[in-house]
Each structure stands twice: as structure tokens, then as C-alpha cells.
Amino acid sequence: MSTITILGATGQVGSQTVNNLLGKGHNLRLIARHADKLQQFADKKGVEVHAGDSFNSDFLASVMKGSDVAMLMIPTNLLAENTAAYQDEIGKAQIEAIRKSGIKKVLFLSSVGGHTEEHTGIVAGLARQEIRLKKLEGVDVLILRPTYFMENFLGNISMIKNMHINGSAMSADKQFPLIATRDIAKVIAEKLDQLDWEGKSTLPLLGARDYSMNEVTRVLGESIDQPALSYVQFPYQQAKEAMVQWGISESVAQAFTEMSEGINLGYFNTEIRDSSSTTPTTIEDFAKTFAHVYHLN
Ligand SMILES: NC(=O)c1ccc[n+]([C@@H]2O[C@H](COP(=O)([O-])OP(=O)(O)OC[C@H]3O[C@@H](n4cnc5c(N)ncnc54)[C@H](OP(=O)(O)O)[C@@H]3O)[C@@H](O)[C@H]2O)c1
């Protein structure tokens, strides 16, 4: 039995990780800012909920103190005026909290592209955090590098409904790995259960296989009875302007656009696919969730 701190416990990856760990006899200390969202776990056996901000290193350290392990992440702030400064500040607060709490094991949810700041856009901030974590002495750090989430396509539903296309700044034909968040959460829960890493290590998570946006669009289109749905690659500037119109800050829109460009140029396709990085859920499996959400809206 371990005491496990989970930052971002109400998010897509965090909440599924918690659900996978419930009932295994661990003490779970769950962190997010909004207390109302944490309530879903508050009455579960072995769970403590802690509402607070990861910018506050004293708060984080007080929750982490005495834990066997902490799962940390740098949540995306779509409104950040300066996304790099936001990521560095929250990242440094987490490093400070690791030091203050004396915790000896950390699992960091990074991303493919986390090996470099070059052409990785929003992921560059995760790459800088990887470097900070690797410098910590006496702390075992496991860095997970999952690829692009299939759930990101749920954000395209209104475009499909209103414009009758699927589109983004990513190339139509270039194949790229895609993963379902349930597969990430399963691996994280297994790692937090087993605590079997020492020193500094990295584990890429690449989904079942690589897909092009044309393939994704065909599968998702068929799932909603639109087999002729087409994919359109938007010019980078147009993609950025559309994000700003949706209310995303200029800085974050720029960082997402740089990430898409980096994906198109191959900067994210550097991890090795093998049995440990391949996970089960295919885009055809995910399409069932996609169709369900499509018809709910
Ligand atoms: N999307 C992708 O394709 C992709 C690919 C690879 C890696 N990733 C990485 O995976 C991470 C997790 O993704 P996700 O989809 O699970 O995130 P998510 O659903 O947005 O969840 C974020 C979680 O963090 C909490 N949170 C946000 N800001 C916080 C703060 N300042 N202090 C404390 N808690 C805070 C949120 O709850 P509150 O709002 O209540 O605080 C929520 O529980 C991303 O941030 C990214 O770094 C994403």
C-alpha cells in the first residue's frame, strides 16, 4: 500500500488514473483547483481531496510530504498571456515543492516532443520541465511521453457540424501516432501501483499505430454516418487566428500552431515504437466514443 499524490486528478488523464487506482488499498491525495470537481472522489475509501493551486509550492509540498510518489503535470492554460512564462513558473513551483516535501519518487506526464524545445511549440515548456526534473538529486523520476490525444478530436465536433469538414494545421497525409487517454491512465496507474522505477527514465506511449489525418477523418466520419467527410489542412496563420477567435490567447494559439508545424516537420516522431510504447486502443475503438459525444451535442 502506498500514499500517492495526484496533481490534476479531475482532468482527462488524472480522473481515469484515480478510477484505476481506487480499491487497490492505496491512500490517494488528489489535487486540483476546483473543490466542486474533486467532490466526485471525496467519499471514496482511502481518498483525501486537496483543492489548491500548483503555483503555490507550499500548498503542493504540504500535500506531497509523506507521499511515496507524486504524479505531476503542467496543465495547459488556454488563456496564458505568455505561455512559456506560465509553464516555467508552474514548473519551478513543482520542483520547489519536490524539494520542500522531500518526496523521493515522481511520475511526470510530459509529451512526445519532450526531448527538445526545438519546433515543439507548447511542448517546449514540458521539455524544460523534463530538464529540471532530471537535475534533481536523489529523486527517482519517470517521465511519460504520450503522443497526441485522440480526445483532442472531440474539440472538432462543432467544426464538423457547422462547416461539414474536419480540419487543423496538421498535414493530411503524414502519419503520426495517436493515443486514447484511457490507455495513458492505465499505464500511469500500473506504474503508481508498482513503483518499479529508479533513477531517471523515460517511457513513450504511442497508441496502437500511426494514422494520417485523412485516415482519422474517414474513420470518425464513418462513425457518424458521414463517410464522405473530408479533411482540410489549414494554413498556419489561419489556424492560429481561428484559435484566437475561439478565445484562446495569442501566445497559446502561437504555441499550438508551432506544435502542429513541428509535427508536420517530423520533430515529434522520434520515439521508438515497441511493445512497451504501443497501447491497445485504435482510432476505430475511439470512434465509438466520438460518435456518442457527437450525438450528445
Ligand atoms: N492533449 C494532448 O494531446 C496531450 C498530449 C501529450 C501530453 N499532454 C499533457 O497532458 C496533460 C494533461 O492532459 P489532460 O487532458 O488530462 O488535462 P486536463 O483534462 O485539462 O486536466 C487538467 C487538470 O489539472 C488541474 N489543474 C489545472 N490547472 C491547475 C493548477 N494551476 N493547479 C492545480 N491543478 C490544476 C485541472 O483541474 P482544475 O481546473 O480544477 O484546477 C484538471 O484536474 C496536459 O496538460 C499536457 O501537458 C497532452
Tab-separated table of C-alpha atoms and ligand atoms in Angstrom:
chain	number	residue	atom	x	y	z
A	1	MET	CA	0.000	0.000	0.000
A	2	SER	CA	1.369	3.430	-0.951
A	3	THR	CA	0.478	7.061	-0.415
A	4	ILE	CA	0.084	8.612	-3.845
A	5	THR	CA	-0.340	12.318	-4.652
A	6	ILE	CA	-2.026	13.034	-7.992
A	7	LEU	CA	-1.975	16.559	-9.428
A	8	GLY	CA	-4.708	17.257	-11.984
A	9	ALA	CA	-6.884	14.498	-10.530
A	10	THR	CA	-10.090	15.792	-12.134
A	11	GLY	CA	-8.661	16.062	-15.668
A	12	GLN	CA	-8.990	13.599	-18.547
A	13	VAL	CA	-5.877	11.599	-17.658
A	14	GLY	CA	-5.939	12.286	-13.907
A	15	SER	CA	-9.539	11.213	-13.260
A	16	GLN	CA	-9.161	7.929	-15.167
A	17	THR	CA	-5.896	7.280	-13.293
A	18	VAL	CA	-7.700	7.792	-9.981
A	19	ASN	CA	-10.531	5.458	-11.032
A	20	ASN	CA	-7.976	2.775	-11.931
A	21	LEU	CA	-6.308	3.090	-8.506
A	22	LEU	CA	-9.449	3.155	-6.343
A	23	GLY	CA	-9.978	-0.069	-4.403
A	24	LYS	CA	-6.323	-1.126	-4.561
A	25	GLY	CA	-5.675	-0.190	-0.935
A	26	HIS	CA	-3.641	2.972	-1.584
A	27	ASN	CA	-4.019	6.332	0.106
A	28	LEU	CA	-4.753	8.815	-2.664
A	29	ARG	CA	-4.184	12.547	-2.191
A	30	LEU	CA	-5.923	14.316	-5.047
A	31	ILE	CA	-5.166	17.869	-6.144
A	32	ALA	CA	-6.989	20.290	-8.465
A	33	ARG	CA	-8.081	23.901	-8.052
A	34	HIS	CA	-11.842	23.413	-8.142
A	35	ALA	CA	-13.192	21.769	-4.985
A	36	ASP	CA	-16.571	21.042	-6.627
A	37	LYS	CA	-14.946	18.818	-9.278
A	38	LEU	CA	-12.898	16.985	-6.619
A	39	GLN	CA	-16.118	16.121	-4.771
A	40	GLN	CA	-16.737	13.132	-7.104
A	41	PHE	CA	-13.889	11.354	-5.267
A	42	ALA	CA	-14.263	12.825	-1.764
A	43	ASP	CA	-16.275	9.960	-0.234
A	44	LYS	CA	-14.206	7.138	-1.759
A	45	LYS	CA	-12.249	4.900	0.598
A	46	GLY	CA	-8.632	5.995	1.087
A	47	VAL	CA	-9.085	9.317	-0.712
A	48	GLU	CA	-8.201	12.808	0.524
A	49	VAL	CA	-9.039	15.765	-1.684
A	50	HIS	CA	-6.968	18.958	-1.611
A	51	ALA	CA	-8.249	21.952	-3.547
A	52	GLY	CA	-5.431	24.351	-4.376
A	53	ASP	CA	-3.153	25.796	-6.996
A	54	SER	CA	0.026	24.145	-8.246
A	55	PHE	CA	1.611	27.616	-8.424
A	56	ASN	CA	1.691	27.505	-4.618
A	57	SER	CA	4.739	25.395	-3.756
A	58	ASP	CA	3.969	25.439	-0.008
A	59	PHE	CA	0.491	24.032	-0.652
A	60	LEU	CA	1.854	21.390	-3.038
A	61	ALA	CA	4.674	20.430	-0.667
A	62	SER	CA	2.262	20.079	2.263
A	63	VAL	CA	0.143	17.585	0.297
A	64	MET	CA	3.153	15.721	-1.126
A	65	LYS	CA	5.010	15.452	2.211
A	66	GLY	CA	4.997	11.821	3.368
A	67	SER	CA	3.761	10.539	-0.013
A	68	ASP	CA	5.634	7.641	-1.607
A	69	VAL	CA	5.139	9.148	-5.047
A	70	ALA	CA	3.608	12.143	-6.819
A	71	MET	CA	2.183	12.265	-10.313
A	72	LEU	CA	2.816	15.758	-11.678
A	73	MET	CA	1.888	17.546	-14.902
A	74	ILE	CA	1.934	21.033	-16.360
A	75	PRO	CA	-1.718	21.728	-17.139
A	76	THR	CA	-2.424	23.778	-20.248
A	77	ASN	CA	-3.712	27.295	-19.534
A	78	LEU	CA	-5.505	28.336	-22.713
A	79	LEU	CA	-5.646	31.951	-21.505
A	80	ALA	CA	-1.967	32.391	-20.594
A	81	GLU	CA	-0.706	35.731	-21.892
A	82	ASN	CA	2.813	34.307	-22.069
A	83	THR	CA	2.577	30.537	-22.253
A	84	ALA	CA	6.314	29.891	-21.794
A	85	ALA	CA	6.414	32.084	-18.668
A	86	TYR	CA	3.282	30.352	-17.310
A	87	GLN	CA	4.793	26.897	-17.891
A	88	ASP	CA	8.137	27.872	-16.338
A	89	GLU	CA	6.530	29.404	-13.263
A	90	ILE	CA	4.254	26.435	-12.547
A	91	GLY	CA	7.075	24.004	-13.355
A	92	LYS	CA	9.514	25.705	-10.994
A	93	ALA	CA	6.880	25.733	-8.234
A	94	GLN	CA	6.581	21.962	-8.630
A	95	ILE	CA	10.368	21.500	-8.429
A	96	GLU	CA	10.366	23.656	-5.287
A	97	ALA	CA	7.561	21.515	-3.819
A	98	ILE	CA	9.502	18.316	-4.555
A	99	ARG	CA	12.499	19.760	-2.671
A	100	LYS	CA	10.447	21.076	0.266
A	101	SER	CA	8.406	17.893	0.680
A	102	GLY	CA	11.395	15.539	0.488
A	103	ILE	CA	9.446	13.204	-1.811
A	104	LYS	CA	11.682	10.615	-3.492
A	105	LYS	CA	9.621	9.373	-6.444
A	106	VAL	CA	7.912	11.403	-9.172
A	107	LEU	CA	5.997	10.460	-12.313
A	108	PHE	CA	5.819	13.390	-14.740
A	109	LEU	CA	3.208	13.457	-17.511
A	110	SER	CA	5.167	15.002	-20.386
A	111	SER	CA	4.574	14.502	-24.119
A	112	VAL	CA	6.227	13.263	-27.270
A	113	GLY	CA	8.497	16.120	-28.266
A	114	GLY	CA	9.535	16.483	-24.617
A	115	HIS	CA	13.116	15.679	-25.673
A	116	THR	CA	13.611	19.136	-27.248
A	117	GLU	CA	12.488	22.766	-27.233
A	118	GLU	CA	13.166	22.968	-30.987
A	119	HIS	CA	9.986	23.262	-33.090
A	120	THR	CA	7.804	21.753	-30.364
A	121	GLY	CA	5.687	24.827	-29.540
A	122	ILE	CA	3.598	24.277	-26.425
A	123	VAL	CA	5.551	21.103	-25.613
A	124	ALA	CA	8.783	23.123	-25.274
A	125	GLY	CA	7.660	24.037	-21.745
A	126	LEU	CA	7.375	20.328	-20.906
A	127	ALA	CA	10.872	19.764	-22.338
A	128	ARG	CA	12.223	22.444	-19.982
A	129	GLN	CA	10.480	20.752	-17.045
A	130	GLU	CA	11.991	17.394	-18.046
A	131	ILE	CA	15.441	19.016	-17.790
A	132	ARG	CA	14.674	20.460	-14.333
A	133	LEU	CA	13.403	17.087	-13.102
A	134	LYS	CA	16.438	15.222	-14.434
A	135	LYS	CA	18.721	17.537	-12.424
A	136	LEU	CA	17.080	16.618	-9.094
A	137	GLU	CA	19.427	14.567	-6.970
A	138	GLY	CA	18.093	11.617	-5.001
A	139	VAL	CA	14.686	11.662	-6.688
A	140	ASP	CA	13.574	8.797	-8.952
A	141	VAL	CA	11.793	10.391	-11.911
A	142	LEU	CA	9.765	8.530	-14.522
A	143	ILE	CA	8.884	10.737	-17.481
A	144	LEU	CA	5.939	9.565	-19.575
A	145	ARG	CA	5.779	10.897	-23.115
A	146	PRO	CA	2.331	10.166	-24.516
A	147	THR	CA	1.547	11.202	-28.048
A	148	TYR	CA	-1.347	13.410	-29.304
A	149	PHE	CA	-4.620	12.506	-27.550
A	150	MET	CA	-7.475	11.076	-29.648
A	151	GLU	CA	-9.806	13.054	-27.364
A	152	ASN	CA	-8.470	16.255	-28.973
A	153	PHE	CA	-10.750	15.394	-31.934
A	154	LEU	CA	-13.803	15.910	-29.718
A	155	GLY	CA	-12.932	19.606	-29.989
A	156	ASN	CA	-13.579	19.388	-33.760
A	157	ILE	CA	-17.223	18.356	-33.370
A	158	SER	CA	-18.626	21.862	-33.715
A	159	MET	CA	-16.478	22.411	-36.849
A	160	ILE	CA	-17.804	19.175	-38.349
A	161	LYS	CA	-21.377	20.179	-37.521
A	162	ASN	CA	-21.107	23.775	-38.703
A	163	MET	CA	-18.572	23.633	-41.557
A	164	HIS	CA	-19.022	19.957	-42.605
A	165	ILE	CA	-15.259	19.387	-42.643
A	166	ASN	CA	-12.618	18.122	-40.245
A	167	GLY	CA	-9.550	20.322	-40.209
A	168	SER	CA	-6.442	21.562	-38.431
A	169	ALA	CA	-2.961	22.773	-39.273
A	170	MET	CA	-1.659	19.205	-39.333
A	171	SER	CA	-0.793	17.616	-42.705
A	172	ALA	CA	-3.463	15.461	-44.328
A	173	ASP	CA	-1.171	12.568	-45.303
A	174	LYS	CA	1.614	12.458	-42.733
A	175	GLN	CA	1.234	9.531	-40.360
A	176	PHE	CA	1.520	10.312	-36.677
A	177	PRO	CA	0.864	8.262	-33.507
A	178	LEU	CA	-2.407	8.895	-31.637
A	179	ILE	CA	-3.386	7.597	-28.197
A	180	ALA	CA	-6.578	7.326	-26.144
A	181	THR	CA	-6.300	8.845	-22.669
A	182	ARG	CA	-7.686	5.658	-21.098
A	183	ASP	CA	-4.519	3.844	-22.228
A	184	ILE	CA	-2.308	6.532	-20.668
A	185	ALA	CA	-4.246	6.374	-17.401
A	186	LYS	CA	-3.925	2.586	-17.323
A	187	VAL	CA	-0.131	2.748	-17.679
A	188	ILE	CA	0.153	5.529	-15.077
A	189	ALA	CA	-1.990	3.593	-12.592
A	190	GLU	CA	0.140	0.460	-13.108
A	191	LYS	CA	3.332	2.469	-12.573
A	192	LEU	CA	1.967	4.198	-9.449
A	193	ASP	CA	0.830	0.821	-8.131
A	194	GLN	CA	4.164	-0.904	-8.757
A	195	LEU	CA	6.624	1.994	-8.175
A	196	ASP	CA	9.221	-0.003	-10.091
A	197	TRP	CA	11.437	2.798	-11.467
A	198	GLU	CA	14.746	4.081	-10.149
A	199	GLY	CA	16.964	6.934	-11.267
A	200	LYS	CA	15.724	8.902	-14.267
A	201	SER	CA	13.835	7.143	-17.039
A	202	THR	CA	11.538	7.926	-19.945
A	203	LEU	CA	8.642	5.938	-21.380
A	204	PRO	CA	6.974	6.989	-24.644
A	205	LEU	CA	3.319	5.983	-25.151
A	206	LEU	CA	2.347	5.861	-28.817
A	207	GLY	CA	-1.117	4.317	-29.117
A	208	ALA	CA	-1.928	1.331	-31.299
A	209	ARG	CA	-0.366	2.694	-34.510
A	210	ASP	CA	0.301	5.825	-36.569
A	211	TYR	CA	-2.505	7.474	-38.566
A	212	SER	CA	-2.812	10.267	-41.096
A	213	MET	CA	-5.477	12.950	-40.608
A	214	ASN	CA	-7.139	11.637	-43.793
A	215	GLU	CA	-7.472	8.192	-42.162
A	216	VAL	CA	-8.703	9.662	-38.868
A	217	THR	CA	-11.306	11.717	-40.724
A	218	ARG	CA	-12.532	8.701	-42.694
A	219	VAL	CA	-12.935	6.583	-39.529
A	220	LEU	CA	-14.560	9.341	-37.474
A	221	GLY	CA	-16.750	10.352	-40.434
A	222	GLU	CA	-17.991	6.770	-40.866
A	223	SER	CA	-18.798	6.582	-37.147
A	224	ILE	CA	-21.258	9.479	-37.536
A	225	ASP	CA	-22.681	8.327	-40.891
A	226	GLN	CA	-20.650	10.895	-42.830
A	227	PRO	CA	-18.278	8.643	-44.833
A	228	ALA	CA	-17.519	11.486	-47.276
A	229	LEU	CA	-16.349	13.864	-44.513
A	230	SER	CA	-13.164	15.493	-45.795
A	231	TYR	CA	-10.043	16.728	-44.024
A	232	VAL	CA	-8.728	20.219	-44.720
A	233	GLN	CA	-5.240	21.346	-43.705
A	234	PHE	CA	-5.493	24.997	-42.672
A	235	PRO	CA	-2.592	27.395	-43.317
A	236	TYR	CA	-0.763	28.043	-40.030
A	237	GLN	CA	-1.804	31.694	-39.805
A	238	GLN	CA	-5.463	30.838	-40.416
A	239	ALA	CA	-5.380	28.066	-37.783
A	240	LYS	CA	-3.865	30.481	-35.277
A	241	GLU	CA	-6.450	33.182	-36.000
A	242	ALA	CA	-9.298	30.675	-35.596
A	243	MET	CA	-7.971	29.650	-32.165
A	244	VAL	CA	-7.781	33.287	-31.090
A	245	GLN	CA	-11.392	33.750	-32.240
A	246	TRP	CA	-12.424	30.798	-30.032
A	247	GLY	CA	-10.965	32.729	-27.077
A	248	ILE	CA	-7.515	31.121	-26.778
A	249	SER	CA	-4.750	33.622	-26.019
A	250	GLU	CA	-2.486	34.766	-28.854
A	251	SER	CA	0.524	33.202	-27.100
A	252	VAL	CA	-1.101	29.774	-26.631
A	253	ALA	CA	-2.503	29.828	-30.193
A	254	GLN	CA	1.027	30.559	-31.452
A	255	ALA	CA	2.433	27.692	-29.341
A	256	PHE	CA	-0.190	25.224	-30.630
A	257	THR	CA	0.471	26.318	-34.211
A	258	GLU	CA	4.223	25.833	-33.752
A	259	MET	CA	3.486	22.362	-32.378
A	260	SER	CA	1.442	21.478	-35.487
A	261	GLU	CA	4.267	22.724	-37.692
A	262	GLY	CA	6.747	20.666	-35.663
A	263	ILE	CA	4.548	17.577	-36.049
A	264	ASN	CA	4.370	18.143	-39.818
A	265	LEU	CA	8.158	18.531	-39.992
A	266	GLY	CA	8.732	15.284	-38.040
A	267	TYR	CA	10.119	16.763	-34.805
A	268	PHE	CA	7.664	14.700	-32.740
A	269	ASN	CA	8.196	11.349	-34.485
A	270	THR	CA	11.398	10.472	-32.639
A	271	GLU	CA	10.226	7.877	-30.124
A	272	ILE	CA	10.626	4.164	-30.794
A	273	ARG	CA	7.521	2.039	-31.219
A	274	ASP	CA	7.891	-1.283	-29.425
A	275	SER	CA	5.814	-3.439	-27.096
A	276	SER	CA	6.238	-1.039	-24.146
A	277	SER	CA	5.268	2.093	-26.103
A	278	THR	CA	2.350	0.547	-28.027
A	279	THR	CA	-1.056	0.712	-26.325
A	280	PRO	CA	-4.284	-1.074	-27.326
A	281	THR	CA	-6.950	1.497	-28.249
A	282	THR	CA	-7.268	2.070	-32.018
A	283	ILE	CA	-8.915	5.025	-33.725
A	284	GLU	CA	-11.769	2.633	-34.653
A	285	ASP	CA	-12.286	1.929	-30.910
A	286	PHE	CA	-12.170	5.639	-30.094
A	287	ALA	CA	-14.660	6.383	-32.886
A	288	LYS	CA	-17.424	4.816	-30.711
A	289	THR	CA	-16.771	7.451	-28.019
A	290	PHE	CA	-16.529	10.128	-30.699
A	291	ALA	CA	-19.910	9.186	-32.193
A	292	HIS	CA	-21.511	9.075	-28.745
A	293	VAL	CA	-20.296	12.584	-27.881
A	294	TYR	CA	-21.184	13.851	-31.379
A	295	HIS	CA	-24.786	12.773	-30.944
A	296	LEU	CA	-24.995	14.187	-27.398
A	297	ASN	CA	-24.196	17.733	-28.575
B	1	LIG	N1	-3.771	16.910	-25.310
B	1	LIG	C1	-2.746	16.226	-25.811
B	1	LIG	O1	-2.755	15.805	-26.978
B	1	LIG	C2	-1.540	15.936	-24.933
B	1	LIG	C3	-0.550	15.099	-25.445
B	1	LIG	C4	0.546	14.783	-24.642
B	1	LIG	C5	0.650	15.308	-23.354
B	1	LIG	N2	-0.324	16.120	-22.871
B	1	LIG	C6	-0.159	16.629	-21.473
B	1	LIG	O2	-1.131	16.007	-20.659
B	1	LIG	C7	-1.550	16.959	-19.673
B	1	LIG	C8	-2.854	16.520	-19.038
B	1	LIG	O3	-3.850	16.469	-20.012
B	1	LIG	P1	-5.394	16.331	-19.614
B	1	LIG	O4	-6.135	16.368	-20.911
B	1	LIG	O5	-5.601	15.221	-18.670
B	1	LIG	O6	-5.621	17.727	-18.854
B	1	LIG	P2	-6.985	18.362	-18.382
B	1	LIG	O7	-8.143	17.457	-18.680
B	1	LIG	O8	-7.007	19.762	-18.884
B	1	LIG	O9	-6.817	18.401	-16.789
B	1	LIG	C9	-6.009	19.311	-16.115
B	1	LIG	C10	-6.115	19.015	-14.625
B	1	LIG	O10	-5.231	19.886	-13.920
B	1	LIG	C11	-5.969	20.693	-12.980
B	1	LIG	N3	-5.311	21.995	-12.955
B	1	LIG	C12	-5.240	22.916	-13.950
B	1	LIG	N4	-4.518	23.975	-13.569
B	1	LIG	C13	-4.121	23.718	-12.288
B	1	LIG	C14	-3.354	24.446	-11.333
B	1	LIG	N5	-2.840	25.650	-11.619
B	1	LIG	N6	-3.158	23.894	-10.127
B	1	LIG	C15	-3.691	22.680	-9.812
B	1	LIG	N7	-4.412	21.939	-10.676
B	1	LIG	C16	-4.623	22.460	-11.898
B	1	LIG	C17	-7.403	20.706	-13.531
B	1	LIG	O11	-8.381	20.949	-12.543
B	1	LIG	P3	-8.762	22.473	-12.115
B	1	LIG	O12	-9.078	23.205	-13.377
B	1	LIG	O13	-9.922	22.321	-11.177
B	1	LIG	O14	-7.562	23.001	-11.415
B	1	LIG	C18	-7.508	19.268	-14.039
B	1	LIG	O15	-7.708	18.391	-12.967
B	1	LIG	C19	-1.603	18.260	-20.486
B	1	LIG	O16	-1.588	19.383	-19.669
B	1	LIG	C20	-0.354	18.140	-21.343
B	1	LIG	O17	0.741	18.690	-20.632
B	1	LIG	C21	-1.418	16.440	-23.628
